[in-house]
Amino acid sequence: MMSRRDFLKIGGSLLAGSLVGDHGMASAAKSFTGNPDRYGMLSDLTRCIGCRRCEAACNKANNLPEPKTSFEDESVFEEKRKPYVADVQAYTVVNRYYDSNGKPVYRKVQCMHCDEPACASACPVVAMKKSKEGPVIWNEDVCFGCRYCIVACPFHVPAYEYSNAFTPKVQKCFMCYHRISEGIVPACAEACPVEAITFGKRSELIKLAWTRILSEPDKYIDHVYGEHEAGGTGWLYISGVPFSQLDFPMDVGTTPYPEYTKDFLSMVGLTLISWPALFGGIYLMSNHRAENVQDEVVDSEKEEDKL
Amino acid sequence: MIKFPAWINEYIDWISDKLFMGLTIKEYMKRLLTPFNIIAGLIVFVGLYFLIQRYTQGLVAVTEASNELPWGLFLGIGLFTQVPYSSVGFVLGTAVYIFGLKKYHPVLKNAILLGFLGYFFAVVFILIDIGRPWRIYYPMVISFGTNSVLFLVAWHVALYNLVQALELAPPAFEWLGFKTLRRWAKIITLALVISGIMLSTLHQSALGAMFLLTPGKLHPLWYTSFLPWLFFVSCIPAGLAYLIVVSKLTQIFLKDKADSHYLKSLDNISLGLGKASALILITYVGLRLYSVAQENVWQYLNTPYGHWFFVEFSLFAILPFLFYYGVQRKNVGFVQLTALLTIFTIALNRVNTTLIAFNWQLPHHIYWKEGVVLIAVLTIQLLIYRWVVNRMPILREHPDYISEVHLPSAGTSVASKGS
Ligand code: SF4
Ligand code: SF4
């Protein structure tokens, strides 16, 4: 959860953004010029041992509700859990799969922190936002709960507090934005005993990912999930098992999501300018025509109205 | 008894005359006790009870409320289906004022009223569905997500509500007897109509554009880059068919509130609207087919979703021919039935796009209470419609202003006619 101060900071930048108009936003949709030093995370699924210590650390760092069973309980692996749904109140969960030899493979699930997030381009009030540090953050002070972010996210991440009547929140992993802002590593990366989660600059993590793949080509498959998916994500994965077997969405493409609505949005201005001219013109023409016609039918009982 | 000064008494008389249609309160109350009203009242009562639950216990109390299907019937029907029907206001406004098709003038006020109520209640549904409804105005004043299609929808629906309220002002002022105000409201009509066209074309298509963000989640047979166009083109026959059906219903149930001129013109108007619908629907069908070809998703046709798509598409495909047949034969009843089928088909399309084919790989459910609330709110909408038509000159001309309608160059005479 973000601190009050972060909210104020974001609020301030929002105000500034609205004063300079939508110039900044429009250019953001054109080509991605994100902060080159933005942070990301790298999950190495070949290292993960399914100890769930990241889950426990996340729970503590974000003051989340106590889980039903302890973080040592392995029975949770019997089903594929999603973070933050009615019964699993967590920002991240680890699920278990098996490779072709029957060896368990664990996959950590959480927000991907997309470079150009679908959720942020959906949000009509900029509550969802890619921070310059890298995490995709959410501003409780402006969110009005339309849930378009949830509709849009290709990774099925954000969740809504449907049972909260007065302060329902959008919930997802914020990459420990509050810790990052203070220069502290995200809780899960810190807690992992086998360094399956690495925090760092995204550009360097990509190099690290490929170094690992290239130095042990038999251990890894030749794919860094997140390097290009959905236009690139802040969270990256490398694995020894094809990602499709671990329930990773394989249909997200490589187009950044804001691109899908860009053409439509750029049409808007054109319509606003050309429609009045077009229909005003038609009005003048048809008005003229109607007058001529009227001269002929005045006497008949036909309805002629021109108000 | 307290004695009021005379002017207050007059005022009270005036109000009760307007509200109770010249009846005493007692008579009025008696007249209200009809089987229809009692059933409607019960539905509204249950719906309001559920709404209290929604606002005190959260959305979970009345909706399935999942992250697989964040939007349910409230938006799927209340917004995404209701708004295309409500295009009726702007389509008829354009026909009469811009294209000068005076033939449709008798139904114009009804069209504007239907459009206004449609949009107004779309907003009501949004207020029910969003998590923090008291922040509804945030996109207008607090924080601007100019990159969001929903931002556009929010602005346009809000502005268009205003435009339609103003368009509705003349009959309201006629009812209240405010002559000067009415004249002013009439003067800005053209500007309103043109801004209505602008706002409508954009937000009707924007509702489709909202789903451009969900490739992979919306079934490939429904997902296409043509979505904005498809939504826009189909909203026009949706509005026309809606008007045809409602006109028929007014002919049956609100006959005594209509003048003979209105009632007589309906058949001819329905045929005209049917003809226009046929033309636009055939365009839509072609566009839809082209979009499927463009996306090259034929391989999905022989799957359960493919069959469902086929059902929807076949309905769309036969509509233009049914309309054409009815119009050719001058069979008004046939055109009216086709219009009813059109309304259904458009609803099916919008519900498919927003709910059924959305996140098609995941399970979804709808909670029955959601349906009850939906029906209750729509019932309120219907009751308000009836309330207005009972009082304001919607299906008839106000006696004071009949001359305007009949005068050939009424446009200038309005200005010269003093109040
Ligand atoms: S994974 Fe979903 S919620 Fe996370 S940044 Fe990307 S679009 Fe937003
Ligand atoms: S639910 Fe909140 S964060 Fe999500 S799109 Fe709507 S306003 Fe933005």
XYZ file of C-alpha atoms and ligand atoms in Angstrom:
742
model
C 0.000 0.000 0.000
C 1.209 3.446 -0.774
C 1.872 6.053 1.826
C 0.021 9.273 2.152
C 3.055 11.154 0.964
C 3.153 9.216 -2.286
C -0.426 10.120 -2.919
C 0.348 13.762 -2.458
C 3.295 13.514 -4.785
C 1.182 11.893 -7.474
C -1.586 14.355 -6.842
C 0.869 17.162 -7.424
C 2.047 15.765 -10.701
C -1.538 15.252 -11.754
C -2.273 18.864 -11.143
C 0.772 19.894 -13.104
C -0.256 17.533 -15.883
C -3.693 19.022 -16.125
C -2.268 22.525 -16.262
C -0.021 21.822 -19.209
C -2.929 20.165 -20.967
C -2.860 16.800 -22.619
C 0.338 17.404 -24.478
C 2.313 15.019 -22.347
C -0.296 12.325 -22.545
C -0.668 12.531 -26.280
C 3.034 12.098 -26.836
C 3.072 9.162 -24.447
C 0.668 7.378 -26.736
C 2.841 7.970 -29.765
C 6.072 6.278 -28.838
C 7.203 4.966 -25.528
C 9.831 7.169 -24.001
C 9.873 5.663 -20.561
C 12.543 6.368 -18.026
C 15.497 4.287 -19.311
C 16.504 3.607 -15.722
C 13.123 2.263 -14.693
C 13.170 -0.707 -12.389
C 11.921 -4.199 -13.038
C 12.065 -7.669 -11.565
C 13.354 -10.935 -12.945
C 11.835 -14.225 -11.852
C 13.971 -17.266 -12.585
C 11.537 -20.159 -12.446
C 14.344 -22.729 -12.577
C 15.498 -21.521 -9.187
C 12.178 -21.193 -7.388
C 11.627 -23.891 -4.775
C 8.045 -22.974 -3.880
C 8.815 -21.947 -0.295
C 6.253 -19.116 -0.422
C 8.477 -16.798 1.569
C 7.853 -14.081 -1.020
C 4.146 -14.401 -0.301
C 4.753 -14.026 3.403
C 7.066 -11.050 2.960
C 4.588 -9.366 0.597
C 1.786 -9.894 3.068
C 3.771 -8.189 5.785
C 5.178 -5.353 3.687
C 1.718 -4.386 2.453
C -0.215 -4.969 5.699
C -2.479 -7.461 3.999
C -4.995 -9.593 5.902
C -3.792 -12.701 7.600
C -4.136 -15.752 5.283
C -6.465 -18.627 6.159
C -3.640 -21.124 6.373
C -0.012 -20.424 7.182
C 2.546 -19.605 4.538
C 4.208 -22.982 5.163
C 1.063 -24.854 4.170
C 1.741 -26.743 0.926
C -1.850 -27.810 0.359
C -2.531 -24.481 -1.336
C -0.644 -25.796 -4.349
C -3.467 -28.191 -5.083
C -5.267 -25.458 -6.915
C -4.141 -22.633 -9.151
C -4.606 -19.520 -7.097
C -5.029 -15.979 -8.278
C -3.754 -13.050 -6.257
C -6.342 -10.861 -4.564
C -9.631 -12.585 -5.093
C -12.338 -13.139 -2.547
C -10.523 -15.957 -0.748
C -6.877 -15.224 -1.515
C -6.117 -11.746 -0.296
C -2.589 -11.362 -1.570
C -0.705 -9.315 -4.116
C 1.255 -12.330 -5.225
C 0.844 -16.100 -5.135
C 3.060 -19.012 -6.137
C 1.449 -21.852 -8.081
C 2.834 -25.322 -8.714
C 3.105 -27.063 -12.074
C 5.021 -30.138 -13.196
C 7.466 -30.459 -16.056
C 7.507 -33.465 -18.408
C 9.643 -35.433 -15.946
C 7.178 -34.864 -13.140
C 9.461 -32.398 -11.408
C 7.614 -29.484 -9.799
C 7.957 -26.039 -11.354
C 6.749 -23.000 -9.442
C 5.432 -19.838 -10.964
C 5.017 -16.611 -9.058
C 2.034 -14.550 -10.201
C 1.604 -10.808 -9.740
C 1.179 -7.609 -11.737
C 3.570 -7.492 -14.695
C 4.201 -3.745 -14.400
C 3.861 -3.254 -18.145
C 5.949 -0.568 -19.806
C 2.823 0.810 -21.440
C 0.074 -0.628 -19.299
C -3.372 -1.407 -20.617
C -4.773 -0.580 -17.203
C -3.305 2.908 -17.228
C -4.492 3.668 -20.739
C -7.960 2.512 -19.710
C -8.246 4.627 -16.595
C -10.347 7.759 -17.203
C -8.969 9.504 -14.134
C -5.274 8.520 -14.274
C -5.581 6.583 -11.029
C -3.545 3.814 -12.640
C -0.215 5.086 -13.760
C 3.230 3.905 -14.765
C 5.548 5.602 -12.316
C 8.849 6.846 -13.583
C 10.579 4.448 -11.196
C 8.904 1.507 -12.929
C 6.076 0.191 -10.738
C 2.540 0.651 -12.016
C 0.838 2.439 -9.168
C -2.714 3.313 -8.225
C -4.018 6.488 -6.657
C -6.855 5.861 -4.249
C -7.669 9.557 -4.083
C -9.049 9.712 -7.622
C -10.204 6.174 -8.505
C -13.988 6.051 -8.825
C -14.262 2.338 -9.335
C -15.272 1.963 -12.969
C -13.124 -1.180 -13.204
C -12.174 -0.572 -16.815
C -8.585 -1.292 -15.719
C -9.668 -4.794 -14.757
C -11.460 -5.218 -18.061
C -8.383 -4.080 -19.961
C -5.474 -5.834 -18.214
C -4.360 -8.677 -20.493
C -2.804 -10.537 -17.559
C -5.972 -10.637 -15.447
C -4.221 -8.884 -12.597
C -6.123 -6.055 -10.913
C -8.943 -7.025 -8.608
C -11.696 -5.043 -6.985
C -12.956 -5.014 -3.425
C -16.548 -5.798 -4.271
C -17.533 -6.334 -0.662
C -16.385 -2.892 0.411
C -19.246 -0.391 0.182
C -17.485 2.836 1.078
C -13.798 2.622 0.188
C -13.484 -0.157 -2.363
C -9.938 -0.406 -3.691
C -8.333 -1.743 -6.792
C -5.798 -4.264 -5.568
C -2.673 -5.573 -7.181
C 1.077 -5.690 -6.668
C 2.660 -2.218 -6.668
C 6.227 -3.545 -6.733
C 6.606 -2.170 -3.235
C 6.552 1.366 -4.553
C 6.749 2.678 -1.006
C 9.970 0.782 -0.397
C 11.505 1.587 -3.773
C 10.905 5.284 -3.179
C 13.014 4.956 -0.069
C 15.697 2.974 -1.820
C 14.738 -0.389 -0.366
C 14.405 -3.547 -2.452
C 10.866 -4.978 -2.840
C 9.958 -7.367 -0.047
C 9.648 -10.502 -2.170
C 13.073 -10.081 -3.760
C 14.576 -9.512 -0.347
C 12.912 -12.563 1.164
C 13.697 -15.118 -1.522
C 16.283 -17.558 -0.095
C 17.464 -18.797 -3.501
C 17.604 -15.509 -5.396
C 14.847 -16.568 -7.768
C 13.666 -12.949 -7.805
C 16.074 -10.186 -8.792
C 15.289 -6.508 -8.507
C 17.125 -3.998 -10.683
C 17.025 -1.754 -13.692
C 14.954 -3.393 -16.377
C 17.601 -2.876 -19.034
C 20.164 -4.690 -16.891
C 17.752 -7.460 -15.962
C 17.226 -8.242 -19.639
C 20.975 -8.586 -20.062
C 21.138 -10.785 -16.975
C 18.273 -12.947 -18.233
C 19.931 -13.550 -21.581
C 23.309 -14.176 -19.975
C 21.763 -16.927 -17.906
C 19.952 -18.426 -20.893
C 22.987 -18.317 -23.147
C 25.387 -19.705 -20.571
C 23.129 -22.670 -19.799
C 21.091 -23.246 -22.966
C 20.047 -26.736 -21.852
C 18.551 -25.502 -18.640
C 16.484 -22.645 -20.078
C 14.121 -22.224 -22.948
C 15.063 -19.495 -25.369
C 12.570 -16.857 -24.266
C 12.484 -14.022 -21.790
C 8.787 -13.637 -21.059
C 8.033 -9.966 -20.711
C 10.819 -8.647 -22.883
C 8.336 -7.967 -25.666
C 5.009 -9.289 -24.382
C 2.272 -6.632 -24.445
C 4.912 -4.171 -25.580
C 7.312 -5.108 -22.795
C 6.721 -5.600 -19.101
C 8.659 -4.596 -16.040
C 8.463 -8.086 -14.591
C 10.481 -10.613 -16.584
C 10.519 -14.390 -16.386
C 12.943 -17.067 -17.524
C 12.066 -20.719 -17.323
C 13.092 -24.252 -18.217
C 9.543 -25.150 -19.258
C 7.646 -23.480 -22.091
C 5.619 -20.601 -20.674
C 2.457 -21.889 -22.298
C 2.571 -24.858 -19.912
C 2.654 -22.566 -16.905
C -0.562 -20.695 -17.727
C 1.236 -17.615 -19.002
C -1.071 -15.762 -21.392
C 0.402 -16.409 -24.820
C -2.047 -14.262 -26.754
C -0.969 -10.860 -25.525
C 1.109 -10.048 -28.606
C 3.919 -7.522 -28.643
C 1.920 -4.392 -29.415
C 1.776 -1.961 -26.519
C -1.865 -1.790 -25.496
C -2.355 1.970 -25.845
C -1.728 1.463 -29.561
C -5.051 -0.326 -29.928
C -7.082 2.758 -29.160
C -4.687 5.355 -30.498
C -6.211 5.595 -33.960
C -9.667 5.996 -32.554
C -8.626 8.687 -30.123
C -6.787 10.624 -32.793
C -9.974 10.729 -34.856
C -11.823 12.585 -32.170
C -10.412 16.021 -32.848
C -11.137 15.675 -36.530
C -14.763 14.847 -35.876
C -15.157 17.748 -33.500
C -13.914 20.141 -36.132
C -15.451 18.720 -39.282
C -18.905 17.641 -38.162
C -20.320 21.097 -37.420
C -19.132 22.319 -40.807
C -20.509 19.282 -42.603
C -23.904 19.210 -40.942
C -24.237 22.960 -40.883
C -23.694 22.845 -44.639
C -26.283 20.164 -45.130
C -28.679 22.172 -43.015
C -28.284 25.226 -45.199
C -28.821 23.167 -48.304
C -31.846 21.271 -47.058
C -33.283 24.383 -45.481
C -33.230 26.025 -48.844
C -34.815 23.021 -50.459
C -37.526 22.832 -47.834
C -38.458 26.451 -48.394
C -38.929 25.842 -52.081
C -41.037 22.827 -51.436
C -43.096 24.665 -48.899
C -44.177 27.267 -51.372
C -45.965 24.519 -53.231
C -47.626 22.761 -50.346
C -48.652 25.592 -48.083
C -52.287 25.194 -48.906
C -52.473 21.470 -48.480
C -52.971 20.167 -44.977
C -49.500 18.626 -45.019
C -47.389 19.271 -41.963
C -44.626 21.695 -42.598
C -42.561 22.642 -39.671
C -39.453 24.655 -39.527
C -38.552 25.619 -36.014
C -57.033 24.841 9.052
C -54.326 27.289 8.343
C -55.258 30.099 6.059
C -52.754 30.923 3.349
C -52.728 34.223 1.545
C -54.404 34.068 -1.829
C -51.252 34.053 -3.924
C -49.949 30.986 -2.118
C -53.245 29.248 -2.725
C -53.033 30.101 -6.361
C -49.538 28.759 -6.462
C -50.576 25.516 -4.823
C -53.450 25.198 -7.272
C -51.069 25.706 -10.149
C -48.691 23.046 -8.879
C -51.386 20.500 -8.214
C -52.907 21.251 -11.568
C -49.578 20.461 -13.215
C -48.804 17.439 -11.074
C -52.215 15.854 -10.808
C -53.383 16.752 -14.279
C -56.278 18.847 -13.061
C -57.610 16.148 -10.738
C -57.900 16.432 -6.991
C -55.317 14.497 -5.034
C -57.899 11.958 -4.041
C -59.078 11.351 -7.574
C -55.529 11.167 -8.743
C -54.560 8.597 -6.129
C -57.581 6.511 -7.008
C -56.648 6.547 -10.646
C -53.169 5.334 -9.756
C -54.442 2.043 -8.363
C -54.272 -0.035 -11.519
C -52.952 -3.612 -11.734
C -50.049 -2.371 -13.845
C -49.084 0.233 -11.284
C -49.307 -2.233 -8.432
C -47.023 -4.731 -10.133
C -44.634 -1.973 -11.187
C -44.659 -0.674 -7.637
C -43.764 -4.080 -6.243
C -40.888 -4.507 -8.673
C -39.563 -1.066 -7.839
C -39.906 -1.769 -4.136
C -37.875 -4.983 -4.299
C -35.329 -3.310 -6.560
C -34.909 -0.402 -4.176
C -34.454 -2.818 -1.298
C -31.630 -4.529 -3.181
C -30.165 -1.155 -4.006
C -29.986 -0.297 -0.333
C -28.065 -3.527 0.128
C -25.748 -2.568 -2.701
C -24.957 0.804 -1.185
C -24.459 -0.517 2.319
C -22.720 -3.839 1.715
C -20.937 -3.232 -1.540
C -21.484 -4.511 -5.046
C -21.100 -8.091 -3.904
C -24.558 -7.918 -2.318
C -26.343 -7.712 -5.663
C -23.862 -8.654 -8.391
C -21.717 -11.621 -9.221
C -18.900 -9.089 -9.058
C -15.916 -11.049 -10.236
C -12.657 -9.988 -11.750
C -13.347 -12.231 -14.722
C -16.474 -10.254 -15.484
C -16.074 -6.882 -13.794
C -19.102 -5.494 -15.588
C -22.443 -7.242 -15.449
C -25.961 -6.395 -16.528
C -25.895 -2.854 -15.163
C -23.386 -1.748 -17.744
C -23.958 -4.536 -20.280
C -27.603 -3.575 -20.666
C -28.060 -0.336 -18.747
C -25.233 1.406 -20.576
C -24.028 -0.536 -23.603
C -27.498 -1.542 -24.827
C -29.505 1.426 -23.675
C -27.259 4.009 -25.294
C -27.645 2.688 -28.874
C -31.436 2.725 -28.439
C -31.155 6.264 -27.239
C -29.499 7.348 -30.467
C -33.114 7.914 -31.471
C -32.991 11.515 -30.245
C -30.062 12.571 -32.342
C -31.061 10.552 -35.417
C -34.525 12.097 -35.576
C -33.165 15.534 -34.740
C -30.780 15.227 -37.661
C -33.490 13.978 -39.987
C -35.919 16.765 -39.188
C -33.712 19.771 -38.554
C -30.676 19.075 -40.712
C -32.063 17.094 -43.621
C -35.411 18.845 -43.473
C -37.475 15.652 -43.429
C -40.595 17.249 -41.970
C -42.534 14.050 -42.327
C -40.966 12.872 -39.066
C -41.839 15.942 -37.074
C -44.795 14.390 -35.221
C -42.546 11.813 -33.513
C -39.602 14.124 -32.928
C -40.460 15.181 -29.384
C -41.086 11.598 -28.391
C -37.737 10.639 -29.877
C -35.958 13.329 -27.914
C -37.699 12.320 -24.712
C -36.773 8.670 -25.238
C -33.202 9.653 -25.993
C -32.949 11.849 -22.950
C -34.373 9.239 -20.598
C -32.103 6.608 -22.107
C -29.006 8.628 -21.434
C -30.174 9.800 -18.076
C -30.752 6.256 -16.952
C -27.478 5.092 -18.460
C -25.942 7.476 -15.952
C -28.144 6.047 -13.227
C -26.812 2.596 -14.058
C -23.270 3.917 -13.935
C -24.010 5.342 -10.497
C -25.190 1.921 -9.402
C -22.238 0.098 -10.874
C -19.154 2.129 -10.101
C -17.463 1.534 -6.794
C -17.461 5.136 -5.590
C -20.435 6.779 -7.290
C -20.022 10.018 -5.380
C -16.926 10.583 -7.496
C -18.813 10.331 -10.777
C -17.766 13.833 -11.769
C -14.045 13.196 -11.266
C -13.253 12.771 -14.973
C -14.821 16.202 -15.543
C -13.073 18.245 -12.902
C -10.551 16.334 -10.819
C -8.335 14.223 -13.009
C -8.192 13.884 -16.772
C -7.292 10.579 -18.356
C -7.195 11.962 -21.869
C -5.686 8.731 -23.181
C -8.683 6.730 -22.057
C -11.636 5.957 -24.271
C -13.787 5.821 -21.179
C -12.790 9.398 -20.423
C -14.230 10.350 -23.774
C -17.409 8.399 -23.101
C -17.804 10.046 -19.706
C -17.490 13.538 -21.110
C -19.711 12.926 -24.064
C -22.465 11.212 -22.176
C -22.451 14.041 -19.642
C -22.528 16.776 -22.278
C -25.093 14.954 -24.317
C -27.348 14.638 -21.306
C -27.209 18.390 -21.025
C -27.900 18.876 -24.724
C -30.903 16.571 -24.587
C -32.273 18.224 -21.494
C -32.163 21.524 -23.351
C -33.749 19.970 -26.412
C -36.525 18.753 -24.196
C -37.020 22.177 -22.680
C -39.576 23.537 -25.182
C -42.321 20.975 -24.447
C -41.528 21.231 -20.736
C -41.933 25.005 -20.866
C -45.093 24.629 -22.905
C -46.467 22.429 -20.150
C -45.504 24.936 -17.477
C -46.605 27.866 -19.574
C -43.231 29.654 -19.591
C -43.482 31.332 -22.961
C -40.354 33.454 -23.015
C -38.134 30.635 -21.807
C -39.577 28.394 -24.434
C -38.765 30.886 -27.140
C -35.165 31.096 -25.992
C -34.882 27.323 -25.863
C -36.212 27.130 -29.418
C -33.653 29.555 -30.728
C -30.683 27.393 -29.801
C -32.210 24.241 -31.289
C -29.976 24.073 -34.310
C -26.797 24.461 -32.281
C -28.032 21.748 -29.957
C -28.823 19.401 -32.788
C -25.393 19.800 -34.330
C -23.584 19.349 -31.056
C -25.789 16.322 -30.478
C -24.578 14.795 -33.736
C -20.979 15.410 -32.779
C -21.301 13.963 -29.321
C -23.356 10.996 -30.446
C -21.175 9.859 -33.307
C -18.214 9.966 -30.984
C -19.588 8.269 -27.936
C -21.606 5.645 -29.767
C -18.440 4.575 -31.515
C -16.391 5.070 -28.350
C -18.469 2.443 -26.582
C -17.221 0.005 -29.200
C -13.710 1.437 -29.045
C -13.583 0.611 -25.345
C -13.242 -3.020 -26.324
C -10.365 -2.330 -28.679
C -8.279 -2.636 -25.526
C -9.275 -6.252 -25.014
C -7.835 -8.335 -27.843
C -7.486 -11.880 -26.587
C -10.156 -11.328 -23.963
C -13.012 -10.615 -26.347
C -13.700 -13.598 -28.579
C -12.007 -13.189 -31.995
C -15.334 -13.330 -33.810
C -16.405 -10.201 -31.966
C -13.064 -8.492 -31.605
C -12.227 -6.418 -34.627
C -10.602 -3.103 -35.254
C -13.958 -2.157 -36.792
C -15.675 -2.188 -33.407
C -16.161 1.592 -33.231
C -17.695 1.668 -36.696
C -19.882 -1.334 -36.054
C -21.183 0.179 -32.841
C -21.887 3.459 -34.532
C -23.587 2.085 -37.627
C -25.770 -0.279 -35.609
C -26.882 2.384 -33.173
C -28.933 4.094 -35.888
C -31.283 1.204 -36.716
C -31.355 0.478 -32.978
C -32.771 3.932 -32.340
C -35.150 3.805 -35.289
C -36.493 0.391 -34.314
C -36.883 1.567 -30.737
C -38.965 4.499 -31.945
C -41.109 2.289 -34.172
C -41.891 -0.029 -31.264
C -42.489 2.706 -28.701
C -44.719 4.568 -31.153
C -46.833 1.467 -31.510
C -47.054 1.155 -27.741
C -48.120 4.782 -27.366
C -50.797 4.133 -29.955
C -52.165 1.383 -27.717
C -51.593 2.665 -24.203
C -51.265 6.438 -24.377
C -53.817 7.148 -27.048
C -55.638 9.755 -24.979
C -52.424 11.767 -24.594
C -51.842 11.977 -28.324
C -53.508 14.167 -30.904
C -55.112 12.731 -33.984
C -52.402 14.185 -36.140
C -49.769 12.149 -34.290
C -51.803 8.977 -34.366
C -52.606 9.316 -38.048
C -49.043 9.919 -39.096
C -47.556 6.924 -37.288
C -48.115 4.300 -39.974
C -46.468 6.327 -42.630
C -43.605 7.251 -40.334
C -43.044 3.645 -39.287
C -42.738 2.631 -42.919
C -40.235 5.404 -43.536
C -38.197 4.472 -40.484
C -38.342 0.838 -41.558
C -36.991 1.699 -44.973
C -34.097 3.626 -43.467
C -33.397 0.768 -41.073
C -33.257 -1.718 -43.924
C -30.646 0.337 -45.711
C -28.448 0.868 -42.674
C -28.737 -2.703 -41.489
C -27.604 -4.078 -44.814
C -24.594 -1.776 -44.591
C -23.940 -3.086 -41.115
C -24.141 -6.696 -42.231
C -21.663 -6.043 -45.019
C -19.312 -4.253 -42.671
C -19.539 -7.034 -40.117
C -18.787 -9.673 -42.724
C -15.889 -7.655 -44.010
C -14.494 -7.295 -40.504
C -14.563 -11.060 -39.941
C -12.808 -11.559 -43.277
C -10.305 -8.864 -42.427
C -9.423 -10.447 -39.092
C -9.437 -13.842 -40.792
C -11.069 -15.721 -37.944
C -13.129 -18.223 -39.912
C -11.542 -21.120 -38.045
C -13.606 -20.227 -34.982
C -16.888 -20.600 -36.800
C -17.278 -24.272 -36.069
C -16.972 -23.965 -32.297
C -19.727 -23.315 -29.736
C -18.901 -19.617 -29.800
C -18.873 -19.772 -33.574
C -22.381 -21.169 -33.591
C -23.484 -18.457 -31.219
C -21.915 -15.877 -33.484
C -23.797 -17.465 -36.361
C -27.081 -17.026 -34.506
C -26.405 -13.352 -33.901
C -25.142 -12.745 -37.394
C -28.082 -14.533 -39.045
C -30.506 -12.399 -37.109
C -28.743 -9.265 -38.320
C -28.642 -10.630 -41.849
C -32.385 -11.262 -42.145
C -33.455 -7.950 -40.591
C -32.918 -5.737 -43.644
C -34.883 -8.132 -45.807
C -37.743 -8.300 -43.332
C -37.877 -4.507 -43.200
C -37.734 -4.305 -46.964
C -40.512 -6.830 -47.342
C -42.723 -5.039 -44.820
C -42.143 -1.650 -46.415
C -42.794 -2.959 -49.922
C -46.086 -4.472 -48.838
C -46.917 -1.404 -46.769
C -47.492 -3.835 -43.931
C -47.022 -1.673 -40.852
C -47.563 -4.512 -38.393
C -44.818 -6.493 -40.072
C -42.439 -3.549 -39.880
C -43.265 -3.135 -36.190
C -42.531 -6.781 -35.473
C -39.278 -6.535 -37.383
C -38.415 -3.494 -35.309
C -39.014 -5.532 -32.170
C -36.674 -8.209 -33.493
C -34.117 -5.515 -34.279
C -34.225 -4.258 -30.710
C -33.628 -7.785 -29.501
C -30.802 -8.402 -31.954
C -28.977 -5.215 -30.997
C -29.303 -6.147 -27.334
C -27.929 -9.584 -28.126
C -24.978 -8.034 -29.912
C -24.165 -5.674 -27.065
C -24.567 -8.331 -24.404
C -22.423 -10.709 -26.434
C -19.691 -8.142 -26.840
C -19.647 -6.930 -23.276
C -20.532 -10.063 -21.318
C -20.887 -13.367 -23.119
C -17.975 -13.260 -25.558
C -15.888 -11.244 -23.122
C -13.300 -13.348 -21.278
C -14.800 -16.240 -23.172
C -12.184 -18.654 -21.881
C -13.149 -18.013 -18.277
C -16.328 -19.019 -16.483
C -18.920 -16.366 -15.790
C -22.139 -16.033 -13.918
C -24.749 -13.399 -13.379
C -26.424 -13.073 -10.003
C -30.229 -12.997 -10.210
C -30.465 -9.970 -7.928
C -28.661 -8.014 -10.602
C -31.496 -8.826 -12.979
C -34.073 -7.680 -10.436
C -32.331 -4.351 -9.909
C -32.017 -3.925 -13.673
C -35.719 -4.529 -14.225
C -36.663 -2.289 -11.301
C -34.620 0.622 -12.632
C -35.988 0.138 -16.140
C -39.477 0.121 -14.621
C -38.771 3.455 -12.971
C -37.620 4.715 -16.343
C -40.866 3.577 -17.909
C -42.932 5.187 -15.158
C -41.123 8.480 -15.603
C -41.683 8.282 -19.335
C -45.373 7.805 -18.746
C -45.433 10.581 -16.160
C -43.933 13.013 -18.638
C -46.080 11.985 -21.581
C -49.168 12.285 -19.415
C -48.348 15.886 -18.705
C -46.222 17.465 -21.362
C -47.217 17.910 -24.978
C -45.014 15.113 -26.341
C -47.372 13.101 -28.490
C -49.385 16.154 -29.393
C -48.972 19.821 -30.115
C -49.714 22.286 -27.366
C -52.810 24.278 -28.373
C -50.947 27.593 -27.987
C -48.271 26.625 -30.465
C -50.126 24.660 -33.112
C -49.917 27.588 -35.456
C -46.133 27.354 -35.400
C -46.250 23.871 -36.752
C -48.617 24.772 -39.515
C -47.059 28.035 -40.584
C -44.743 27.572 -43.539
C -42.019 29.883 -42.278
C -42.417 29.337 -38.586
C -38.710 29.812 -38.040
C -39.078 33.556 -38.325
C -42.533 33.737 -36.852
C -41.299 32.286 -33.583
C -39.074 35.254 -33.067
C -41.755 37.780 -33.987
C -44.443 36.171 -31.872
C -44.486 37.938 -28.550
C -45.278 36.140 -25.345
S -0.132 -6.528 -15.719
Fe -2.146 -5.603 -15.851
S -2.358 -4.427 -13.969
Fe -0.182 -4.889 -14.201
S 0.610 -3.094 -15.303
Fe 0.116 -4.619 -16.852
S -1.965 -4.042 -17.463
Fe -1.592 -3.028 -15.511
S -11.320 1.307 -11.342
Fe -10.149 3.070 -10.657
S -8.071 2.649 -11.331
Fe -9.375 1.249 -12.446
S -9.797 2.329 -14.380
Fe -11.470 2.826 -12.993
S -10.871 4.720 -12.002
Fe -9.018 3.853 -12.932
